[in-house]
Amino acid sequence: MSLGDEHGFGDSARADDELYGGQTRTRLPERAADPYGGARRGARSSSRGLVTVVAVVVLLIAAIAFANRTGGGSSSADGNGGGKPSAAATAATGTQPVRTKAAGIPSGFAHDEQGAQSAAANYAVTLGSTGMFRKDSRHAIVNLLYTPEAAAGLQGPMDQAYSADFLRNMGLDASGNAPAGSTFVSRVTPVGTTVQQYGGTSAKVSVWYVGLIGMSSATSTDPVTSSWKTWTFELQWSAGDWKIVSDSQKDGPAPVPGDDKAATSDEIRKATEEYGGFTYAR
């Protein structure tokens, strides 16, 4: 799960000019203390790079394993033959996305475009969770969300990618647990979905989301940060539900960063514990 890279100010002060409504605002770098008791942003790049490697390895193997798969035909979502996704906004419809859960994960989505979008959004949330960093829960998640063929091809490579060395660089132990007094955060919050293709038994859905990842503790050198990504899922109707055949991610689109004050490690920890997630619907 690649949740983005960090970009901070350099050692020498500089001014950045930003255009807002026809006027130029000059922003000077602030000299406030780093979040989490002096955590250095530079330390972020190594762990971010490792997370990116995980995503690349997994997705490449998935692409190779299922490049020759068979499946139902697909067509343009807007039906205009132009190959462009429909421009319908992600608005509430009042239709419940699912009425059941399997292992705490929403399941039993409708066999239509709306159901495919709801499935993709909820699958992104699950695949971006801390459960993916623990072997037992990761295996259960992959077996539940992917087709049997895709899951069988992914389990081994994922275990290799989530190695003890990788977990240690994320601040976790070999079992994927955070140190005592620390809270590991990994969350995906969908902002919207769109159908790229839909063919009845197959669908291609993209999920635009903001992700959070990092370690919340007073001594963390890897504070929780956010990034914007687009996650695209190739879905197949299988055994009465939408299942993932393959998936890929790309950066952005990311909005202009605001002037929000970074929260303390304790505030992030409390928010993570107190604010639960949602079941997402199209």
Coordinates of C-alpha atoms in Angstrom, one line a residue, residues 43-227:
A43 CA 13.3 9.5 7.9
R44 CA 10.0 9.1 6.0
S45 CA 11.5 8.5 2.6
S46 CA 13.0 5.2 3.4
S47 CA 9.8 3.6 4.8
R48 CA 7.7 5.2 2.1
G49 CA 10.0 3.7 -0.5
L50 CA 9.6 0.3 1.0
V51 CA 5.9 0.6 1.0
T52 CA 6.0 1.6 -2.6
V53 CA 8.1 -1.4 -3.4
V54 CA 5.5 -3.7 -1.7
A55 CA 2.8 -2.2 -4.0
V56 CA 4.9 -2.5 -7.1
V57 CA 5.9 -6.1 -6.4
V58 CA 2.4 -7.2 -5.6
L59 CA 0.8 -5.5 -8.5
L60 CA 3.4 -6.7 -11.0
I61 CA 3.0 -10.3 -9.9
A62 CA -0.8 -10.0 -10.0
A63 CA -0.7 -8.5 -13.5
I64 CA 1.6 -11.3 -14.8
A65 CA -0.5 -14.0 -13.1
F66 CA -3.8 -12.9 -14.5
A67 CA -2.9 -11.3 -17.8
N68 CA -4.3 -14.3 -19.7
R69 CA -7.4 -14.7 -17.6
T70 CA -10.8 -15.2 -19.2
G71 CA -13.9 -13.3 -18.3
G72 CA -17.0 -11.6 -19.5
G73 CA -16.8 -8.8 -22.0
S74 CA -17.0 -5.1 -20.9
S75 CA -18.2 -1.9 -22.4
S76 CA -17.9 1.8 -21.9
A77 CA -19.7 2.9 -18.7
D78 CA -21.4 5.8 -20.5
G79 CA -22.4 3.8 -23.5
N80 CA -21.2 6.5 -25.9
G81 CA -18.5 4.3 -27.5
G82 CA -15.9 6.9 -26.7
G83 CA -14.2 4.8 -24.0
K84 CA -14.6 7.5 -21.4
P85 CA -16.1 6.9 -17.9
S86 CA -19.4 8.4 -17.0
A87 CA -19.3 11.8 -15.3
A88 CA -22.0 11.0 -12.8
A89 CA -21.3 12.4 -9.4
T90 CA -20.8 10.1 -6.4
A91 CA -24.1 11.1 -4.7
A92 CA -26.1 9.4 -2.0
T93 CA -28.8 7.2 -3.5
G94 CA -30.5 6.0 -0.3
T95 CA -29.9 2.4 -1.3
Q96 CA -28.1 0.3 1.4
P97 CA -24.8 -1.0 0.0
V98 CA -24.9 -4.3 1.8
R99 CA -26.8 -6.0 4.6
T100 CA -24.2 -8.6 5.6
K101 CA -20.6 -8.8 6.6
A102 CA -18.0 -11.5 6.4
A103 CA -15.2 -11.4 9.1
G104 CA -16.3 -7.8 9.7
I105 CA -15.9 -6.8 6.1
P106 CA -19.0 -5.7 4.0
S107 CA -20.0 -8.3 1.5
G108 CA -23.0 -9.3 -0.6
F109 CA -23.0 -6.2 -2.9
A110 CA -25.6 -5.7 -5.6
H111 CA -25.1 -7.2 -9.0
D112 CA -25.1 -3.8 -10.8
E113 CA -22.8 -0.8 -11.4
Q114 CA -23.7 0.8 -8.0
G115 CA -22.9 -2.5 -6.3
A116 CA -19.5 -2.6 -8.1
Q117 CA -18.7 0.9 -6.9
S118 CA -19.7 0.2 -3.3
A119 CA -17.6 -3.0 -3.4
A120 CA -14.5 -1.1 -4.7
A121 CA -14.8 1.6 -2.1
N122 CA -15.1 -0.8 0.8
Y123 CA -12.4 -3.1 -0.6
A124 CA -10.0 -0.1 -0.7
V125 CA -10.7 0.6 2.9
T126 CA -10.0 -2.9 3.9
L127 CA -6.8 -3.3 1.8
G128 CA -5.6 0.0 3.3
S129 CA -6.1 -1.1 6.9
T130 CA -3.6 -2.2 9.6
G131 CA -4.9 -5.8 9.1
M132 CA -2.8 -6.1 6.0
F133 CA 0.4 -5.8 8.1
R134 CA -0.5 -9.0 10.1
K135 CA -0.1 -12.3 8.3
D136 CA -3.3 -14.1 9.6
S137 CA -5.6 -11.2 8.9
R138 CA -3.9 -10.4 5.6
H139 CA -4.5 -14.0 4.4
A140 CA -8.2 -13.8 5.4
I141 CA -8.7 -10.4 3.7
V142 CA -7.1 -11.5 0.4
N143 CA -9.1 -14.8 0.4
L144 CA -12.3 -12.9 1.0
L145 CA -11.8 -10.0 -1.5
Y146 CA -10.0 -11.6 -4.4
T147 CA -11.1 -14.3 -6.8
P148 CA -9.7 -17.7 -5.7
E149 CA -7.3 -17.7 -8.6
A150 CA -6.0 -14.2 -7.8
A151 CA -5.8 -14.9 -4.0
A152 CA -3.7 -18.1 -4.6
G153 CA -1.3 -16.1 -6.7
L154 CA -0.9 -13.2 -4.3
Q155 CA -0.5 -14.8 -0.9
G156 CA 3.1 -15.9 -1.3
P157 CA 4.4 -12.7 -2.9
M158 CA 2.6 -10.7 -0.3
D159 CA 4.1 -12.6 2.6
Q160 CA 7.5 -12.0 1.0
A161 CA 6.8 -8.3 0.6
Y162 CA 5.5 -7.9 4.2
S163 CA 8.8 -9.3 5.5
A164 CA 10.2 -8.8 9.0
D165 CA 12.6 -6.2 7.6
F166 CA 9.9 -4.3 6.0
L167 CA 7.7 -4.3 9.1
R168 CA 10.7 -3.3 11.2
N169 CA 11.2 -0.3 8.9
M170 CA 7.6 0.6 9.5
G171 CA 8.2 0.5 13.3
L172 CA 6.4 -2.8 13.8
D173 CA 7.5 -6.1 15.2
A174 CA 7.7 -9.3 13.1
S175 CA 4.0 -10.0 13.8
G176 CA 2.9 -6.5 12.6
N177 CA 2.3 -5.1 16.1
A178 CA 3.3 -1.6 17.2
P179 CA 5.5 -1.0 20.2
A180 CA 4.0 -0.5 23.6
G181 CA 2.7 3.0 24.0
S182 CA 2.5 3.5 20.2
T183 CA -0.3 3.4 17.7
F184 CA 0.2 2.4 14.1
V185 CA -2.2 4.1 11.7
S186 CA -3.1 2.9 8.2
R187 CA -6.4 4.1 6.9
V188 CA -8.0 4.7 3.5
T189 CA -11.0 7.1 3.2
P190 CA -12.7 7.1 -0.2
V191 CA -13.7 10.5 -1.6
G192 CA -15.5 9.2 -4.7
T193 CA -15.8 6.4 -7.2
T194 CA -16.3 6.1 -11.0
V195 CA -17.0 3.2 -13.3
Q196 CA -14.4 2.9 -16.1
Q197 CA -16.1 -0.2 -17.7
Y198 CA -19.0 -2.4 -16.9
G199 CA -20.1 -5.6 -18.6
G200 CA -22.5 -7.4 -16.3
T201 CA -20.1 -10.0 -15.0
S202 CA -17.1 -7.7 -15.0
A203 CA -16.4 -4.1 -14.0
K204 CA -13.5 -1.7 -13.7
V205 CA -13.9 0.8 -10.9
S206 CA -11.6 3.6 -9.7
V207 CA -11.6 4.9 -6.2
W208 CA -10.2 8.4 -5.4
Y209 CA -9.1 8.4 -1.7
V210 CA -7.0 10.1 0.9
G211 CA -4.7 7.7 2.9
L212 CA -3.2 8.0 6.4
I213 CA -0.1 6.0 7.5
G214 CA 2.5 6.3 10.2
M215 CA 3.3 5.7 13.8
S216 CA 1.7 7.8 16.5
S217 CA 3.9 8.1 19.6
A218 CA 5.8 10.8 21.4
T219 CA 9.2 9.5 20.1
S220 CA 8.1 8.5 16.6
T221 CA 10.4 9.4 13.7
D222 CA 7.7 8.3 11.3
P223 CA 4.7 10.5 12.1
V224 CA 1.2 9.9 10.6
T225 CA 1.0 11.7 7.3
S226 CA -1.6 11.9 4.5
S227 CA -1.5 11.4 0.7

